[in-house]
Every structure is written in C-alpha cells, then in structure tokens.
Amino acid sequence: MRPTHPSGTVRPTHPSGTVRATGSVLARRLVRGPAFPFDVTVRVSLWVSVTVVAVLFGWGAWQRRWIADDGLIVLRTVRNLLAGNGPVFNAGERVEANTSTLWTYLIAAGAWVGGSVQLEYIAFVFAFVLSVAGVVLAMLGTARLYAPSLQGRRALLLPAGVLVYIAVPPARDFATSGLENGLVLAYLGLLWWMLVCWSQGLRSPFGPGRDAVSRPFTAALAFLAGVSVLVRPELALIGVGALMMMLVAARSWRRRLLIVAAGGLLPVVYQIFRMGYYALVVPGTAVAKDAAGAKWPQGFTYLTNFAEPYLLWVPAVLLILTGVVLVSTRSRPWWIRHQPPRGYGRLARIVQSPPAVVLFIVCSGLLQGIYWIRQGGDFMHGRVLLTPLFCMLLPVSVIPIVLPDGSRFSRETGFLLAGATSALWLAVAGWSLWAANAPGMGPDATRVTDTGIVDERRFYAQATGHAHPLTAADYLDYPRMRAVLTALENTPDGALLLPAGSYDLWDVVPALPPPPDAPDDYIGPHTVFFTNLGMLGMNVGLDVRVIDQIGLANPVAAHTERLEDGRIGHDKNLFPDWAIAEGPFLKIPPYLPVYVDRDWVAQAQAALKCPATESVLNSIRAPLTARRFLSNVVHAYEFTQYRLERVPRYELIRCGLPIPEPHEPPYTGMPAAGP
C-alpha cells in the first residue's frame, strides 16, 4: 500500500519502493546523504584523537608564540584602514602590501569589534584559533571519508597525517606568526570536509529528478572554493579545480549558474576593485617578488632545507604504505556501485566520488609544492611548503585500524592486517616524537648564509632579546628601532632617514625648508627607507612614509627587475638615490650621505619623468576619481608588467631621455688640463 500524506494526498515513492522525501524537507538538509552511524568505538577514538591533537598543536604553538615582522606589515595596513586612509601601507599611496586579502579584512573586522584591544593580540588570537581549527577540520573530513566503510564495524580512528604536520617545527612556528598560515589551514580543512561531503552525495538513493546535494550546500561549497584566491593567490589552483569538478558533476544549467555565481561573484568584484584601486591585476607583493618568475635551483635548495632536517621522506614512505594497506583492505569500495539518480552521466559519477576528491586534493598539494619550488621558495625556513604538505596529508590525517570480526577476512588475516596498520602507525608516531624535538637548521638557524634561508622565529627572538616577540614594542629592541624614533624627534622640519653603518644612528637627508608662512608647530614630511617594514611601520605614526628597497611598500622598487643572484624574497634592491630623488629633500652636498652620488640622484630625478613611469605612479598617487578608477582597470595589466632599470643612467637610456650633465667631470686617471 502506498503511504499517504496527512492531508490525504498520496506521497510519491522511489522506484525501489522507498518513500521519497518532500522538497521542503530536502531543502532543509545541506547534504542529502546518510548520517553514516559510527560504532561507539570509532566515535570515541575519533574524538579522543581530535582532542589530543588539538591540545598538542595548541600547546606547541603556544610554546613558540610570536608575531613576525611580516605579520606586523599587515597590521600597518589595518591601522590605515581604520584611520580612514584606505587599505594601504602609506597614506596617499595605493599600494597593496599584503598577500592575503581575507586575512587583512579579518583582522580589521576583529579590530572593529575588539575596540581598544591591541592589534597584535587580535592577530595572535585569530592565527592561533584558526590553526588549531584547521587540523580539527582536517581530521573530521577524513573521518567522514572513511565513514561508509566503517558502518557497523569496530575500529579505532587514530591521528596519522596530522601528527606528521604538527611535529614539523615550522608548523608550530607559523601557527601564531601573525601571518595568514592559520587562515590557510582552517580554509583547507573546511574545504576538505565539504568536498568529502559533496563527493558522498551520490551515495543517497534519491529518486529521479533530484540532485543528491542540495542547493544551499552547493552554493556554500562554491563560495568557499571561489574565495581561495582571496586567502592566498596560489590557492586558486585548488579553488578553481574544485569549481571545475562541481561544474562537471552538475546536472543542469541552473545548477551550473548557481556554482558560477556563488563561486565567482566575490573574487570578480574584488579583482575589479584591485585593478581600479591598486592598478594591478595581482597583489603588490606578487609584483615585488616576481611571483611568476623561476628560480629552480634555489627552489630545490629550499626543499632540501625543509626536508632534510626532519627526514620527511620517512613519514612519506610510512604513510604511502599505510594508504596501500587501507585501500587493499577496505570493507566497502569507495566508488559508487548503487544506481545514482537519473541524469548523472558516467563522467559526473567519476568526478563526484571520494577517490576523485582524494586524488584532487593530493595533486593540488603537489602542484602548489612544484609552484613554490619553481618560484624559489622563501627566505623563511619551511613556511611556504607547509600548505602543500598539509594538503597531501589530508586523506591520511587520521587512519582506521579495523578490529577483526571475521566478516570479510578470517580472524587470523584480520589480526595480521590490523597489526600491520598498527605497526605503521606506531612508526609514524615515533618519527613525529623525534621530529618534534629535532634541532632543525641547527647553528645556521639565525645566520643568513648563502642559501638566504633562516629560522625566522629564532632569528627575531635572538635579535630582539625576547623569547616571544609579540608586539611592535618588543621589536623596539631590534637594532636601529629606538634610534629611528630619536631621529624622527630630532628632525621636526622633516627628513629622509637612511640606515647608517652604526645600529644606533641613522643618516639624515633634510627636507626642503618649511614655507615662510608655516605655523610654529609645523612638522615636515618624514620618510624612512628600511627593509623591516613591519616593526618600523608599527612603531612610527601613520604620517611617516615608510618604504623599502625590496618593493613591498615602495612602488618604484616593486617595478624594478628581479636580481638573479639576490637573496630569495629580497631579490629587488633599489638604491637610496631614488628615495632622495622622488621626495622633497635637499639633493646637494653637504646634505647627502657620502655613499650617495649627487649625479645618480639627478639622473634618478630625471628618470622619474619618464612618461610610462609617471603613468604608473600617477595611477596610485593621483586622487581616485571615477575616471581614474576606470583608467586603472583598463591599464592594470600593462602596469603590472611594467619594469624599470634600478640604475638611473640605464633607466634614462631605456626610456630614451637625455642624461643630465655631471656635476663633476668623470675620473679618467689623467691630470686635469691646464688653462
């Protein structure tokens, strides 16, 4: 007899005879799939594992708590944003000095809510909480992956891949660094969990005409995949890939339009904003570091620097063997054997399946790793390879050890397989215990050797004398920091400050004299030219322009060519002559430091009048009108590709401008001619 609705209408049934749920009920469910009931042993072991890993990772991150100089760079932008100057590093100059857009605005939102809470503590709390949340979500997503094969079976879910990740010291270093690493972990953990849920949608026996995954869940997953580029630009590799999988698996054009709209709206809107506001198609940091460039040898050096101290090949071999055992002994196949809803093609069934998601997430991590090796890595030990490592460990973040029940294998065989899995897990746990206490880079950790790579946390702890430098005030004990505040106080009429050979002094290039009608409390323009933008920018006022020779906050330096033999991450090096040339400073002796050439300053001043260079600089310095915004959008790609020569004379030749006459005749080795 067919079941009836309370109203008396007959409820439709699935061809198999099961009652088909109404649309209103389905709409309230994010994923129309079974809850995958776990045995109590599985459930208890999972939550014990999650708790233990969260506590261990949190404790390890707390023991290594700090805020990096680069983390303070983000906070300077947040200060300007809250002060009404816009998301810029220096007021009046639209430069995007931060790589992670979402991280910047997340801290700004936290500061707005927190009110008087110090920005450093807001960044620290966000980084810490998101880092721990990332590993928890990773474990829950992997547990969901194994759920179908563990239904009705007794098993232990034990941490494996997450142990490897949290054991690596850089993972704990960058859990609280003030950088976006914690946000990346939380993002990837959530995306992994949602992708696993999405891949299991086709397991639900719904009737014809029904999508196995609901519209709200589809929109949420598409939105999450789309914002990948706002978390970090290179994460577009995984975000776009996830969107493509969803589009292939979608059953209708209406569902595809939903995926495109949910996944693309925010990134596209922000991209238009970036092009119009910053006049670039990528973050300014990508231009400063030539993110599309290639330094393969340095990249392999970086990989070796990260992998060798911790023997990362050991857990790689152990986890691969573990994965082989798990696949060969699964009680139910990962792929779909039931009849899927009508309308799903073979390609859709393949793409929307757990094996496809596992392969996708592992390959995404591998591709990100290859990208960073090609780019040359980073100057911070291990930092940029943490994300690829985390991605590749996701499918084995936890592993099941199935207790023999004699259902598929004999008890003898079951005990043998469980014993093999247990032995591999114990080996992973043993390696993790060793790696967590490994010396890392050893004596080279705080020295800038020919590799250019340092243990950033230990370097700044040693340089500041603080075991846990967390605030900008802690960095006042870094060389030159207190001296710069003294120099600013001693130059009320304005000046350009250049780092001198002594850690207690700054070279001063005075500003042009104040106008005759200047008020008695007149304070002239100040610019500080220094590498460490974060500690400097957070310890001086927003009225002080802070620029660097690398190009993170200096648009002129950003558009120079990358030095092939420069230190990775610091391989642009603009001469201070340019800073003198473009500012309202005295450009003649005796006001110039002895190492600055007056002719170079004059040549740089002339080179800045190159029409193409003026166009690039006006795009971010001129008032932002609607016309300027549209012009920037049109020319953003051209401005992104623009490069100039760091030597003023060569830049004049490149631009076809006349070279100013030298103030002194060049030295030839011959005595000057007589009258």
XYZ file of C-alpha atoms in Angstrom:
675
model
C 0.000 0.000 0.000
C 1.350 3.437 -0.963
C 1.875 5.808 2.005
C -0.290 8.883 2.195
C 0.361 12.395 3.414
C -1.710 13.591 6.433
C -3.641 15.791 4.027
C -4.785 12.689 2.214
C -2.606 13.034 -0.878
C -0.524 10.101 -1.967
C 3.236 10.599 -1.479
C 5.353 9.577 -4.465
C 7.735 6.696 -3.960
C 11.159 5.868 -5.300
C 11.150 3.115 -7.944
C 12.839 0.874 -5.389
C 9.865 1.294 -3.093
C 11.365 3.683 -0.590
C 9.412 6.780 0.320
C 10.664 9.829 -1.453
C 11.142 12.836 0.835
C 9.315 16.052 0.069
C 11.147 19.031 -1.422
C 10.649 21.118 1.713
C 12.453 18.527 3.838
C 15.254 18.146 1.334
C 15.775 21.877 1.137
C 16.446 21.996 4.852
C 19.257 19.463 4.581
C 22.686 20.619 3.420
C 23.738 17.236 2.081
C 21.033 14.713 1.237
C 23.086 11.777 2.435
C 23.019 9.285 5.263
C 24.489 10.241 8.593
C 26.908 7.260 8.460
C 26.367 5.970 12.005
C 29.638 5.042 13.665
C 30.227 2.278 16.149
C 30.852 3.696 19.608
C 34.500 2.575 19.394
C 35.014 4.578 16.220
C 33.239 7.626 17.595
C 35.091 7.669 20.908
C 38.500 7.081 19.309
C 37.868 9.863 16.795
C 37.010 12.490 19.401
C 39.840 11.397 21.667
C 42.210 11.751 18.703
C 40.819 15.166 17.800
C 41.156 16.375 21.382
C 44.702 15.067 21.802
C 45.914 16.575 18.521
C 44.228 19.934 19.211
C 45.816 20.096 22.665
C 49.255 19.059 21.391
C 49.203 21.511 18.497
C 47.846 24.317 20.647
C 50.437 23.681 23.333
C 53.242 23.531 20.764
C 52.068 26.746 19.098
C 51.865 28.491 22.466
C 55.398 27.419 23.344
C 56.591 29.076 20.116
C 54.273 32.084 20.146
C 55.447 35.192 18.325
C 54.467 37.766 15.701
C 56.723 38.032 12.663
C 57.918 41.301 11.178
C 55.912 40.429 8.056
C 52.880 39.905 10.289
C 53.243 43.462 11.520
C 53.158 44.679 7.901
C 49.527 43.544 7.749
C 48.740 45.476 10.919
C 50.077 48.730 9.475
C 47.575 48.343 6.622
C 44.803 47.671 9.142
C 45.775 50.831 11.050
C 45.446 52.897 7.880
C 42.150 51.231 7.035
C 40.696 52.012 10.456
C 42.041 55.571 10.274
C 40.141 56.202 7.042
C 43.179 56.174 4.739
C 42.044 53.045 2.918
C 43.670 49.589 2.710
C 47.153 50.998 2.067
C 50.554 50.871 3.742
C 51.259 54.598 3.367
C 48.534 57.212 3.256
C 48.155 58.788 -0.172
C 49.771 55.843 -1.993
C 47.541 52.945 -3.012
C 49.914 50.001 -2.567
C 48.657 46.532 -1.590
C 51.465 45.388 0.711
C 49.674 42.227 1.910
C 49.288 38.964 0.024
C 46.186 37.655 1.792
C 43.214 39.937 1.238
C 40.917 37.958 3.511
C 43.446 37.964 6.355
C 43.733 41.760 6.213
C 39.994 42.331 6.391
C 39.506 39.621 9.014
C 41.912 41.409 11.363
C 40.266 44.736 10.534
C 36.873 43.264 11.460
C 38.348 41.884 14.671
C 39.819 45.291 15.494
C 36.486 46.970 14.843
C 34.720 44.536 17.157
C 37.519 44.464 19.721
C 37.686 48.224 20.045
C 40.673 49.031 22.222
C 42.264 45.573 22.014
C 45.788 45.815 20.649
C 46.068 44.732 17.013
C 48.928 42.344 17.724
C 46.783 40.367 20.157
C 43.886 40.236 17.707
C 46.166 38.816 15.019
C 47.661 36.365 17.509
C 44.283 35.039 18.652
C 42.956 34.662 15.111
C 46.112 32.880 13.962
C 46.156 30.538 16.966
C 42.460 29.600 16.866
C 42.340 29.145 13.087
C 45.477 26.986 13.089
C 44.006 24.575 15.641
C 40.629 24.639 13.871
C 42.367 23.701 10.621
C 43.786 20.417 11.931
C 40.476 19.570 13.658
C 38.525 20.084 10.419
C 41.085 18.022 8.539
C 40.555 15.085 10.904
C 36.764 15.350 10.754
C 36.836 15.466 6.967
C 38.988 12.352 6.743
C 36.814 10.541 9.279
C 33.846 11.326 7.037
C 35.815 9.882 4.094
C 36.188 6.533 5.860
C 32.657 6.534 7.278
C 30.929 4.357 4.628
C 33.444 1.533 5.019
C 33.255 1.641 8.819
C 29.491 1.366 9.213
C 28.661 -1.397 11.630
C 32.316 -2.245 12.220
C 34.509 -1.816 15.263
C 37.591 0.269 14.558
C 39.920 2.847 16.003
C 40.405 6.176 14.228
C 43.909 7.358 15.086
C 45.760 10.545 14.052
C 48.466 9.970 11.448
C 48.983 12.707 8.853
C 48.135 15.442 11.342
C 50.810 14.076 13.671
C 53.329 14.485 10.878
C 52.213 18.050 10.244
C 52.190 19.285 13.834
C 55.504 17.529 14.529
C 57.354 19.668 11.977
C 58.656 22.681 13.979
C 57.862 25.315 11.287
C 54.191 24.268 11.501
C 54.143 25.324 15.145
C 56.257 28.413 14.431
C 53.814 29.808 11.887
C 50.674 28.872 13.803
C 50.930 32.201 15.681
C 53.179 34.310 13.449
C 50.596 36.954 12.608
C 50.726 35.751 9.010
C 47.863 34.036 7.211
C 49.093 30.453 7.755
C 46.360 29.751 10.328
C 43.704 31.069 7.960
C 45.064 28.814 5.210
C 44.879 25.754 7.483
C 41.296 26.492 8.504
C 40.341 27.170 4.898
C 41.827 23.928 3.598
C 40.391 21.902 6.461
C 36.886 23.245 5.846
C 37.171 22.849 2.068
C 38.350 19.256 2.511
C 35.448 18.393 4.814
C 32.909 19.933 2.442
C 34.429 18.247 -0.612
C 34.229 14.874 1.093
C 30.572 15.500 1.961
C 29.921 16.588 -1.612
C 31.650 13.507 -3.031
C 29.411 11.236 -0.952
C 26.224 12.912 -2.137
C 25.685 10.367 -4.898
C 25.502 7.618 -2.291
C 21.989 8.749 -1.384
C 19.231 6.696 -3.100
C 17.027 9.581 -4.209
C 14.514 9.361 -6.912
C 14.634 10.668 -10.477
C 14.793 14.396 -10.934
C 16.507 15.007 -7.599
C 20.014 16.335 -7.020
C 21.929 14.393 -4.390
C 23.445 17.602 -2.983
C 21.198 20.480 -2.010
C 21.354 23.963 -3.476
C 22.427 25.638 -0.192
C 25.315 23.213 0.227
C 26.316 23.605 -3.422
C 26.296 27.407 -3.090
C 28.297 27.265 0.153
C 30.933 24.947 -1.315
C 31.202 27.016 -4.500
C 31.570 30.210 -2.466
C 34.290 28.623 -0.338
C 36.154 27.402 -3.414
C 35.859 30.821 -5.036
C 37.367 32.791 -2.146
C 40.534 30.679 -2.342
C 42.230 33.431 -4.322
C 41.456 35.918 -1.548
C 43.020 33.655 1.075
C 46.227 33.398 -0.955
C 46.558 33.839 -4.731
C 48.255 30.469 -5.337
C 45.317 28.713 -3.649
C 43.405 29.450 -6.838
C 44.975 26.181 -8.021
C 42.741 24.296 -5.603
C 39.745 26.648 -5.643
C 39.350 26.727 -9.418
C 39.875 22.971 -9.569
C 37.087 22.392 -7.055
C 34.746 24.646 -9.039
C 35.544 22.774 -12.246
C 34.716 19.459 -10.581
C 31.413 20.859 -9.371
C 30.555 22.175 -12.829
C 31.296 18.823 -14.442
C 29.163 16.978 -11.892
C 26.237 19.423 -12.028
C 23.090 18.009 -13.641
C 21.558 21.194 -15.008
C 22.492 24.605 -16.348
C 20.567 26.153 -13.479
C 22.861 24.387 -11.002
C 25.924 25.413 -13.033
C 24.822 29.037 -12.982
C 24.457 28.800 -9.201
C 28.004 27.443 -8.918
C 29.445 30.166 -11.143
C 27.572 32.941 -9.337
C 28.381 31.733 -5.829
C 31.995 30.934 -6.633
C 32.843 33.871 -8.835
C 30.927 36.897 -7.589
C 33.134 37.970 -4.674
C 36.504 37.218 -6.338
C 35.472 39.043 -9.512
C 34.181 42.061 -7.597
C 37.395 42.269 -5.590
C 39.508 41.788 -8.708
C 37.804 44.774 -10.324
C 38.403 46.740 -7.124
C 42.077 45.723 -7.093
C 42.560 46.755 -10.711
C 40.854 50.097 -10.208
C 42.261 50.921 -6.774
C 45.793 49.472 -6.908
C 46.154 49.486 -10.733
C 47.415 45.884 -10.681
C 45.952 42.513 -11.578
C 47.789 40.754 -8.718
C 48.718 41.775 -5.173
C 51.609 44.213 -4.949
C 53.664 41.560 -3.184
C 53.444 39.369 -6.291
C 54.969 42.184 -8.347
C 57.626 42.884 -5.721
C 58.674 39.233 -5.598
C 58.020 38.406 -9.259
C 55.717 35.537 -8.350
C 55.685 34.333 -11.952
C 59.480 34.149 -12.118
C 61.526 30.960 -11.980
C 64.442 30.104 -9.696
C 64.508 26.323 -9.822
C 67.946 25.809 -8.220
C 67.028 27.982 -5.247
C 63.699 26.175 -5.013
C 65.381 22.792 -4.687
C 67.725 24.299 -2.092
C 64.655 25.446 -0.176
C 63.055 21.999 -0.427
C 66.227 20.368 0.878
C 66.473 22.923 3.678
C 62.945 21.968 4.768
C 63.001 18.194 4.252
C 66.477 17.122 5.349
C 66.486 18.281 8.985
C 63.330 16.275 9.700
C 63.867 13.307 7.332
C 60.466 13.932 5.769
C 60.948 11.018 3.396
C 60.441 8.662 6.378
C 56.789 9.605 7.114
C 56.173 9.861 3.367
C 57.116 6.199 2.888
C 55.234 5.099 6.011
C 52.028 6.912 5.056
C 52.143 5.654 1.465
C 52.414 2.101 2.774
C 49.569 2.823 5.186
C 47.426 4.104 2.336
C 48.110 0.948 0.311
C 47.037 -1.218 3.240
C 43.869 0.828 3.781
C 42.833 0.659 0.119
C 43.519 -3.054 -0.183
C 41.596 -3.958 2.988
C 38.582 -1.651 2.748
C 35.361 -3.443 3.551
C 33.332 -1.463 1.009
C 34.610 0.195 -2.161
C 34.995 3.964 -2.225
C 33.470 4.205 -5.646
C 29.743 4.065 -6.285
C 28.017 0.778 -7.026
C 24.432 1.705 -6.368
C 22.150 3.198 -9.002
C 22.656 7.005 -8.914
C 19.799 9.441 -9.552
C 18.662 9.614 -13.136
C 20.522 12.204 -15.179
C 24.012 11.626 -13.807
C 26.446 10.657 -16.546
C 29.496 8.447 -16.166
C 31.900 11.405 -16.033
C 29.812 13.087 -13.333
C 29.804 9.891 -11.267
C 33.592 9.646 -11.554
C 34.210 13.295 -10.676
C 31.769 13.410 -7.769
C 33.289 10.497 -5.913
C 35.609 10.090 -2.927
C 38.540 8.718 -4.982
C 38.376 11.737 -7.286
C 38.364 14.149 -4.339
C 41.308 12.355 -2.725
C 43.277 12.427 -5.959
C 42.373 16.077 -6.495
C 43.459 17.249 -3.044
C 46.760 15.341 -3.187
C 47.560 16.603 -6.698
C 46.645 20.143 -5.636
C 49.176 19.970 -2.827
C 51.763 18.558 -5.190
C 51.145 21.338 -7.741
C 51.459 24.006 -5.066
C 54.730 22.470 -3.948
C 56.031 22.489 -7.527
C 54.967 26.118 -7.903
C 56.939 27.173 -4.837
C 59.989 25.199 -5.885
C 59.846 26.869 -9.295
C 59.449 30.293 -7.705
C 62.487 29.721 -5.474
C 60.748 29.087 -2.163
C 61.085 31.684 0.552
C 63.601 33.127 2.980
C 61.665 31.743 5.988
C 62.521 28.138 6.815
C 59.717 25.828 5.685
C 56.973 28.428 5.583
C 55.635 28.204 2.022
C 55.904 24.391 1.831
C 53.665 23.918 4.869
C 50.497 24.338 2.799
C 51.475 21.731 0.157
C 52.467 19.356 2.967
C 49.133 19.855 4.741
C 47.187 19.253 1.512
C 48.957 15.997 0.705
C 48.465 14.714 4.262
C 44.709 15.396 4.359
C 43.484 11.965 3.130
C 45.516 10.218 5.840
C 45.165 12.832 8.570
C 43.501 10.050 10.547
C 43.585 6.344 9.733
C 41.285 3.481 10.781
C 42.577 0.356 12.439
C 39.728 -2.116 11.912
C 39.296 -4.656 14.681
C 38.919 -8.177 13.226
C 35.368 -9.521 13.183
C 35.709 -12.331 10.660
C 33.157 -10.768 8.276
C 35.442 -10.288 5.275
C 38.720 -11.841 6.341
C 39.389 -14.650 8.704
C 40.253 -13.558 12.205
C 43.860 -14.605 11.626
C 44.135 -12.473 8.485
C 42.262 -9.619 10.163
C 44.651 -9.603 13.086
C 47.592 -9.647 10.689
C 46.292 -6.635 8.732
C 45.365 -4.744 11.891
C 48.816 -5.488 13.234
C 50.488 -4.184 10.050
C 48.448 -0.965 10.199
C 49.223 -0.571 13.887
C 52.940 -1.063 13.293
C 52.947 1.584 10.581
C 51.034 3.964 12.831
C 53.470 3.403 15.686
C 56.356 4.148 13.315
C 54.664 7.419 12.261
C 54.060 8.342 15.902
C 57.671 7.529 16.770
C 59.004 9.672 13.938
C 56.681 12.506 14.995
C 58.043 12.414 18.530
C 61.603 12.597 17.204
C 60.874 15.339 14.632
C 59.050 17.491 17.170
C 62.287 17.762 19.136
C 64.690 17.891 16.172
C 67.231 20.761 16.108
C 66.019 21.953 12.692
C 68.548 24.140 10.929
C 70.949 23.870 13.841
C 73.681 26.528 14.104
C 72.628 28.118 10.790
C 69.115 28.881 12.064
C 69.818 32.547 12.852
C 72.558 33.256 10.303
C 71.894 34.453 6.770
C 74.086 32.026 4.856
C 74.480 31.710 1.091
C 71.089 29.958 0.945
C 69.387 33.108 2.266
C 67.109 30.969 4.465
C 66.764 31.458 8.216
C 64.595 30.221 11.048
C 62.623 33.440 11.245
C 61.238 32.955 14.742
C 64.597 32.143 16.293
C 66.253 34.950 14.334
C 63.945 37.625 15.737
C 63.926 36.126 19.226
C 67.709 36.426 19.244
C 67.822 39.861 17.598
C 65.263 41.425 19.942
C 66.271 39.624 23.111
C 62.643 38.494 23.620
C 61.864 34.771 23.591
C 58.344 35.609 22.368
C 58.281 38.915 20.446
C 54.551 39.548 20.133
C 54.078 43.299 19.906
C 55.630 46.165 17.998
C 57.018 47.396 21.327
C 59.002 44.154 21.645
C 60.669 44.987 18.337
C 61.945 48.292 19.677
C 64.859 46.237 20.963
C 65.753 45.255 17.403
C 68.833 47.121 16.094
C 68.089 50.688 14.890
C 64.476 50.746 16.096
C 64.867 53.033 19.112
C 67.341 55.122 17.157
C 64.787 55.793 14.419
C 62.326 57.246 16.943
C 65.060 59.541 18.256
C 65.966 60.626 14.725
C 62.333 61.455 13.936
C 62.058 63.575 17.073
C 65.277 65.405 16.203
C 64.101 66.362 12.690
C 60.851 68.308 13.190
C 61.244 70.028 9.816
C 61.179 66.682 8.033
C 63.830 64.363 6.653
C 64.607 61.165 4.829
C 66.177 58.618 7.186
C 68.596 56.059 5.763
C 70.123 53.228 7.835
C 73.710 54.082 8.754
C 76.549 51.663 9.377
C 76.004 52.000 13.123
C 72.978 50.342 14.734
C 72.469 53.434 16.897
C 72.446 56.034 14.108
C 70.501 56.975 11.020
C 71.777 59.073 8.136
C 69.605 62.146 7.679
C 68.789 63.869 4.406
C 66.956 67.077 5.439
C 63.667 68.041 3.869
C 63.280 71.272 1.955
C 62.916 74.250 4.328
C 59.359 74.871 5.519
C 57.377 77.610 3.749
C 57.628 81.122 5.218
C 54.026 81.075 6.396
C 54.378 77.701 8.170
C 52.832 77.616 11.669
C 55.046 77.346 14.718
C 54.058 73.717 15.257
C 54.887 72.777 11.645
C 56.132 69.206 11.204
C 57.798 68.471 7.906
C 57.470 65.328 5.771
C 59.263 62.243 7.030
C 60.256 59.165 5.056
C 62.144 56.167 6.419
C 63.925 53.845 3.984
C 64.397 50.418 5.583
C 63.950 46.694 4.908
C 61.955 45.682 8.003
C 58.664 47.351 7.207
C 56.534 45.703 9.881
C 58.357 46.667 13.059
C 59.146 50.101 11.640
C 55.657 50.809 10.318
C 54.008 49.823 13.584
C 56.355 51.885 15.766
C 56.010 55.171 13.875
C 52.968 57.313 13.130
C 50.849 56.964 10.030
C 52.105 60.396 8.951
C 55.572 58.901 8.426
C 56.075 57.358 4.985
C 57.816 54.000 5.310
C 59.349 52.486 2.176
C 61.790 49.709 1.401
C 64.304 48.796 -1.261
C 62.568 45.457 -1.905
C 59.298 46.867 -3.186
C 56.668 45.606 -0.759
C 55.637 49.173 0.058
C 57.718 51.084 -2.492
C 56.114 51.162 -5.959
C 59.328 52.274 -7.653
C 61.284 49.342 -6.200
C 58.448 46.918 -6.975
C 58.679 47.686 -10.689
C 62.418 47.032 -10.974
C 63.782 43.788 -12.366
C 64.441 40.824 -10.093
C 68.120 40.180 -9.303
C 69.113 36.694 -10.381
C 71.623 36.247 -7.559
C 69.683 38.159 -4.892
C 68.512 36.630 -1.637
C 65.179 34.924 -2.173
C 62.317 37.184 -1.106
C 64.729 40.128 -1.090
C 65.900 39.972 -4.690
C 64.984 43.524 -5.598
C 67.278 46.209 -4.268
C 66.550 49.835 -5.089
C 69.306 52.350 -4.436
C 68.536 55.066 -1.858
C 69.248 57.666 -4.556
C 65.722 57.088 -5.857
C 64.177 57.830 -2.456
C 66.075 61.123 -2.326
C 65.138 61.952 -5.908
C 61.388 61.498 -5.563
C 60.969 63.247 -2.220
C 61.034 66.887 -1.065
C 64.598 66.559 0.215
C 67.794 68.575 -0.266
C 69.655 66.938 -3.130
C 73.018 68.664 -2.958
C 76.105 68.282 -0.756
C 76.691 68.576 2.152
C 73.201 67.250 2.859
C 73.781 63.931 1.066
C 75.451 60.976 2.813
C 78.922 60.206 1.485
C 77.783 56.983 -0.177
C 75.127 58.782 -2.255
C 76.205 60.093 -5.648
C 74.824 63.531 -6.490
C 74.782 62.685 -10.187
C 72.851 59.486 -9.552
C 70.261 61.478 -7.633
C 69.945 63.928 -10.529
C 69.650 61.062 -13.007
C 67.020 59.321 -10.880
C 65.092 62.584 -10.651
C 65.150 62.848 -14.437
C 64.253 59.178 -14.875
C 61.131 59.623 -12.769
C 59.860 61.929 -15.513
C 59.692 59.023 -17.960
C 56.094 59.189 -19.269
C 55.451 55.482 -18.704
C 56.809 55.655 -15.145
C 54.765 58.757 -14.428
C 51.650 56.937 -15.619
C 52.321 54.012 -13.282
C 52.959 56.270 -10.277
C 50.020 58.584 -11.019
C 47.707 55.575 -11.130
C 48.238 55.044 -7.388
C 49.129 58.555 -6.195
C 46.662 60.790 -8.016
C 43.245 61.308 -6.385
C 40.961 58.353 -7.032
C 38.152 59.637 -9.209
C 35.717 57.531 -11.206
C 37.682 58.298 -14.346
C 40.960 57.334 -12.684
C 39.398 54.079 -11.435
C 38.206 53.097 -14.908
C 41.536 54.060 -16.458
C 43.344 51.892 -13.916
C 41.093 48.939 -14.722
C 41.883 49.300 -18.415
C 45.644 49.633 -17.910
C 46.097 47.336 -14.895
C 47.715 44.522 -16.870
C 50.080 46.945 -18.593
C 51.067 48.491 -15.256
C 51.576 45.051 -13.715
C 54.029 44.083 -16.456
C 55.914 47.387 -16.393
C 59.564 47.204 -15.294
C 62.267 49.841 -14.981
C 66.033 49.730 -14.518
C 67.373 50.156 -10.976
C 70.457 52.050 -12.198
C 69.249 55.590 -13.035
C 71.542 56.022 -16.041
C 70.309 52.759 -17.607
C 66.727 53.759 -16.920
C 67.241 57.039 -18.785
C 68.651 55.117 -21.747
C 65.762 52.649 -21.661
C 63.241 55.448 -21.631
C 65.062 57.499 -24.281
C 65.600 60.529 -22.047
C 68.733 62.746 -22.072
C 71.275 62.132 -19.331
C 71.862 65.227 -17.182
C 75.294 66.775 -17.329
C 77.529 65.534 -14.497
C 78.319 67.997 -11.742
C 81.943 66.895 -11.747
C 83.946 65.545 -14.696
C 84.330 61.764 -14.603
C 87.639 60.420 -13.322
C 89.881 59.256 -16.163
C 93.200 58.765 -14.366
C 94.734 61.691 -16.269
C 95.562 65.067 -14.705
C 93.169 67.876 -15.483
C 94.148 70.025 -18.448
C 95.707 73.405 -17.663
C 94.373 76.755 -18.798
